[in-house]
Each structure stands twice: as structure tokens, then as C-alpha cells.
PDB file of C-alpha atoms in Angstrom:
ATOM      1  CA  MET S   1       0.000   0.000   0.000  1.00 47.00           C
ATOM      2  CA  LYS S   2       1.377   3.419  -0.981  1.00 53.00           C
ATOM      3  CA  ASN S   3       0.315   6.917  -0.156  1.00 78.00           C
ATOM      4  CA  THR S   4       1.436  10.209  -1.644  1.00 77.00           C
ATOM      5  CA  ILE S   5       2.187  13.549   0.029  1.00 79.00           C
ATOM      6  CA  ASP S   6       3.384  16.431  -2.168  1.00 77.00           C
ATOM      7  CA  GLY S   7       4.577  14.033  -4.866  1.00 79.00           C
ATOM      8  CA  PHE S   8       6.427  11.707  -2.479  1.00 80.00           C
ATOM      9  CA  ASP S   9       5.291   8.092  -2.394  1.00 78.00           C
ATOM     10  CA  PHE S  10       5.305   6.581   1.083  1.00 80.00           C
ATOM     11  CA  ASP S  11       5.352   2.956   2.110  1.00 79.00           C
ATOM     12  CA  VAL S  12       3.199   1.960   5.043  1.00 76.00           C
ATOM     13  CA  PRO S  13       4.880   2.174   7.492  1.00 80.00           C
ATOM     14  CA  PRO S  14       6.987   4.981   6.001  1.00 83.00           C
ATOM     15  CA  ALA S  15      10.743   4.617   5.838  1.00 85.00           C
ATOM     16  CA  GLU S  16      12.871   7.142   7.696  1.00 88.00           C
ATOM     17  CA  SER S  17      14.580   8.241   4.474  1.00 88.00           C
ATOM     18  CA  GLN S  18      11.191   9.032   2.921  1.00 88.00           C
ATOM     19  CA  ILE S  19      10.178  11.148   5.922  1.00 87.00           C
ATOM     20  CA  ILE S  20      13.489  13.030   5.898  1.00 88.00           C
ATOM     21  CA  ALA S  21      13.148  13.735   2.170  1.00 89.00           C
ATOM     22  CA  LEU S  22       9.632  15.135   2.747  1.00 87.00           C
ATOM     23  CA  ALA S  23      10.810  17.361   5.612  1.00 88.00           C
ATOM     24  CA  GLN S  24      13.651  18.718   3.472  1.00 88.00           C
ATOM     25  CA  PHE S  25      11.231  19.339   0.604  1.00 89.00           C
ATOM     26  CA  HIS S  26       8.821  21.184   2.902  1.00 85.00           C
ATOM     27  CA  ARG S  27      11.678  23.325   4.239  1.00 86.00           C
ATOM     28  CA  LYS S  28      12.750  24.161   0.678  1.00 85.00           C
ATOM     29  CA  GLN S  29       9.166  25.105  -0.234  1.00 83.00           C
ATOM     30  CA  LEU S  30       8.917  27.307   2.849  1.00 82.00           C
ATOM     31  CA  ASP S  31      12.185  29.079   2.010  1.00 79.00           C
ATOM     32  CA  GLU S  32      10.878  29.795  -1.495  1.00 80.00           C
ATOM     33  CA  ALA S  33       7.472  30.929  -0.202  1.00 78.00           C
ATOM     34  CA  ILE S  34       9.056  33.535   2.068  1.00 77.00           C
ATOM     35  CA  PHE S  35       9.926  35.660  -0.961  1.00 76.00           C
ATOM     36  CA  HIS S  36       6.416  35.555  -2.477  1.00 72.00           C
ATOM     37  CA  GLN S  37       4.242  38.317  -1.055  1.00 71.00           C
ATOM     38  CA  GLU S  38       1.020  36.716  -2.262  1.00 71.00           C
ATOM     39  CA  ILE S  39       1.565  33.652  -0.041  1.00 71.00           C
ATOM     40  CA  HIS S  40       0.472  33.845   3.600  1.00 75.00           C
ATOM     41  CA  LEU S  41       3.054  31.733   5.425  1.00 74.00           C
ATOM     42  CA  GLY S  42       0.732  30.698   8.242  1.00 77.00           C
ATOM     43  CA  ASP S  43      -1.836  29.284   5.842  1.00 78.00           C
ATOM     44  CA  TYR S  44       0.934  27.704   3.790  1.00 78.00           C
ATOM     45  CA  CYS S  45       2.431  25.872   6.773  1.00 81.00           C
ATOM     46  CA  LEU S  46      -1.005  24.802   7.995  1.00 84.00           C
ATOM     47  CA  ALA S  47      -1.734  23.305   4.582  1.00 84.00           C
ATOM     48  CA  GLN S  48       1.520  21.317   4.752  1.00 84.00           C
ATOM     49  CA  ARG S  49       0.683  20.057   8.247  1.00 86.00           C
ATOM     50  CA  LYS S  50      -2.876  19.171   7.158  1.00 88.00           C
ATOM     51  CA  ARG S  51      -1.559  16.968   4.360  1.00 87.00           C
ATOM     52  CA  ILE S  52       0.748  15.254   6.835  1.00 86.00           C
ATOM     53  CA  TYR S  53      -2.085  14.827   9.344  1.00 89.00           C
ATOM     54  CA  ASP S  54      -4.315  13.274   6.675  1.00 87.00           C
ATOM     55  CA  PHE S  55      -1.563  10.761   5.923  1.00 85.00           C
ATOM     56  CA  THR S  56      -0.709   9.930   9.535  1.00 86.00           C
ATOM     57  CA  LYS S  57      -4.287   9.441  10.723  1.00 86.00           C
ATOM     58  CA  ASN S  58      -4.259   6.076   8.933  1.00 84.00           C
ATOM     59  CA  LEU S  59      -1.121   4.926  10.769  1.00 86.00           C
ATOM     60  CA  ILE S  60      -1.115   3.056  14.066  1.00 88.00           C
ATOM     61  CA  PRO S  61      -0.109   5.235  17.059  1.00 90.00           C
ATOM     62  CA  THR S  62       3.491   3.983  17.257  1.00 91.00           C
ATOM     63  CA  GLN S  63       4.040   4.575  13.531  1.00 89.00           C
ATOM     64  CA  LYS S  64       2.435   8.014  13.827  1.00 91.00           C
ATOM     65  CA  SER S  65       4.656   9.071  16.735  1.00 91.00           C
ATOM     66  CA  GLU S  66       7.760   7.773  14.939  1.00 91.00           C
ATOM     67  CA  PHE S  67       6.761   9.691  11.781  1.00 88.00           C
ATOM     68  CA  TYR S  68       6.367  12.966  13.703  1.00 91.00           C
ATOM     69  CA  HIS S  69       9.553  12.321  15.686  1.00 92.00           C
ATOM     70  CA  VAL S  70      11.606  11.908  12.488  1.00 91.00           C
ATOM     71  CA  TYR S  71       9.814  14.714  10.580  1.00 90.00           C
ATOM     72  CA  ASP S  72      10.069  17.298  13.366  1.00 89.00           C
ATOM     73  CA  GLY S  73      13.620  16.212  14.191  1.00 89.00           C
ATOM     74  CA  GLU S  74      14.715  16.762  10.606  1.00 88.00           C
ATOM     75  CA  LEU S  75      13.040  20.185  10.459  1.00 85.00           C
ATOM     76  CA  LYS S  76      14.820  21.195  13.674  1.00 86.00           C
ATOM     77  CA  ARG S  77      18.117  19.845  12.365  1.00 85.00           C
ATOM     78  CA  ILE S  78      17.995  21.873   9.148  1.00 82.00           C
ATOM     79  CA  ALA S  79      16.553  25.014  10.759  1.00 78.00           C
ATOM     80  CA  ASP S  80      18.602  28.184  10.452  1.00 70.00           C
ATOM     81  CA  ASP S  81      19.847  29.872  13.589  1.00 65.00           C
ATOM     82  CA  ASP S  82      18.337  33.316  13.934  1.00 62.00           C
ATOM     83  CA  ASP S  83      21.122  35.723  14.887  1.00 63.00           C
ATOM     84  CA  LEU S  84      18.639  38.531  15.522  1.00 62.00           C
ATOM     85  CA  HIS S  85      16.670  36.496  18.079  1.00 61.00           C
ATOM     86  CA  PRO S  86      19.051  34.233  20.019  1.00 64.00           C
ATOM     87  CA  LEU S  87      17.624  31.647  22.418  1.00 63.00           C
ATOM     88  CA  HIS S  88      18.946  33.369  25.540  1.00 65.00           C
ATOM     89  CA  ALA S  89      16.992  36.525  24.613  1.00 64.00           C
ATOM     90  CA  GLU S  90      13.699  34.627  24.843  1.00 62.00           C
ATOM     91  CA  GLY S  91      14.002  34.158  28.606  1.00 67.00           C
ATOM     92  CA  GLY S  92      12.128  37.335  29.469  1.00 69.00           C
ATOM     93  CA  LEU S  93      12.985  39.959  32.045  1.00 72.00           C
ATOM     94  CA  SER S  94      14.732  39.145  35.264  1.00 79.00           C
ATOM     95  CA  VAL S  95      13.042  39.781  38.598  1.00 85.00           C
ATOM     96  CA  PHE S  96      15.719  42.347  39.416  1.00 88.00           C
ATOM     97  CA  ALA S  97      14.944  44.374  36.281  1.00 87.00           C
ATOM     98  CA  VAL S  98      11.215  44.393  37.052  1.00 88.00           C
ATOM     99  CA  CYS S  99      11.793  45.439  40.690  1.00 92.00           C
ATOM    100  CA  LEU S 100      14.205  48.172  39.610  1.00 93.00           C
ATOM    101  CA  ALA S 101      11.666  49.555  37.128  1.00 93.00           C
ATOM    102  CA  LEU S 102       8.950  49.544  39.803  1.00 95.00           C
ATOM    103  CA  VAL S 103      11.210  51.389  42.272  1.00 96.00           C
ATOM    104  CA  ILE S 104      12.021  54.044  39.656  1.00 95.00           C
ATOM    105  CA  ILE S 105       8.336  54.508  38.791  1.00 94.00           C
ATOM    106  CA  ALA S 106       7.396  54.720  42.488  1.00 93.00           C
ATOM    107  CA  SER S 107      10.050  57.329  43.197  1.00 92.00           C
ATOM    108  CA  ILE S 108       8.980  59.424  40.213  1.00 91.00           C
ATOM    109  CA  LEU S 109       5.361  59.280  41.379  1.00 89.00           C
ATOM    110  CA  TYR S 110       6.356  60.161  44.937  1.00 88.00           C
ATOM    111  CA  PHE S 111       8.475  63.171  44.029  1.00 87.00           C
ATOM    112  CA  ALA S 112       6.264  64.446  41.193  1.00 86.00           C
ATOM    113  CA  VAL S 113       2.742  63.855  42.480  1.00 83.00           C
ATOM    114  CA  ILE S 114       2.373  62.638  46.042  1.00 78.00           C
ATOM    115  CA  ARG S 115       4.885  65.018  47.638  1.00 76.00           C
ATOM    116  CA  THR S 116       3.228  68.063  46.039  1.00 77.00           C
ATOM    117  CA  LEU S 117      -0.227  66.913  47.217  1.00 78.00           C
ATOM    118  CA  VAL S 118       0.909  66.385  50.812  1.00 78.00           C
ATOM    119  CA  ASN S 119       2.591  69.813  51.042  1.00 70.00           C
TER     120      ASN S 119
END
């Protein structure tokens, strides 16, 4: 039994090499779609995932989890590092920075508003 996703024929259960080839093809399509203004990337990626979901819903749970493990692993492996948004920058603000900002705001309010109202 064979199934097709985006022109790739898959055995059931799919071979790892077939899944990797599909992930690389999807990454290449996404890279090309970035430069086309008429393509909405969110819809484009959802359409890719929908085709994959339609294929994997016929697999048994262990085959499905292995498919997603290989597919997602390959996409992560070939992903580009984003120099403008490094991983350490996604951690959010530290507690110290938030407390410092609150102290500055409180002192400004005290000296500008509250002190003039009390006097």
C-alpha cells in the first residue's frame, strides 16, 4: 500500500529516508514561499501540516509518533539559527529588572505627584 504527500510516495509504514526527504522538501518550499508576497506563510504551513495529518491518521499510534519524531527532528536539524533572536533573549525579564523599574516609577510618582499633594 502506498500513499502520496506532495509528490512523495510513502510505504506503510513509512521509511525514515522518505520522511526526511519530505521534511527537506517542505523546508525548501517554505524558504521559497518567504519571498512571495502573495503567499500567507501561516496558511501555507497549515496546509503542509494538514496533508501530513491526513496521511498519519491512517497509521497506528506507534508509527504516527515515529513519523512525527523523524519529521520534526529533521526540520529542527535543518533550521537556520536566527542571529537577531538568540535563544537566551527569549528568557524574558529578570526579577531584578522588574523590581528596579517599579522602584524608579514609584520614586517618580512620589516626588512628582504625592509630595506636592501632601505639602
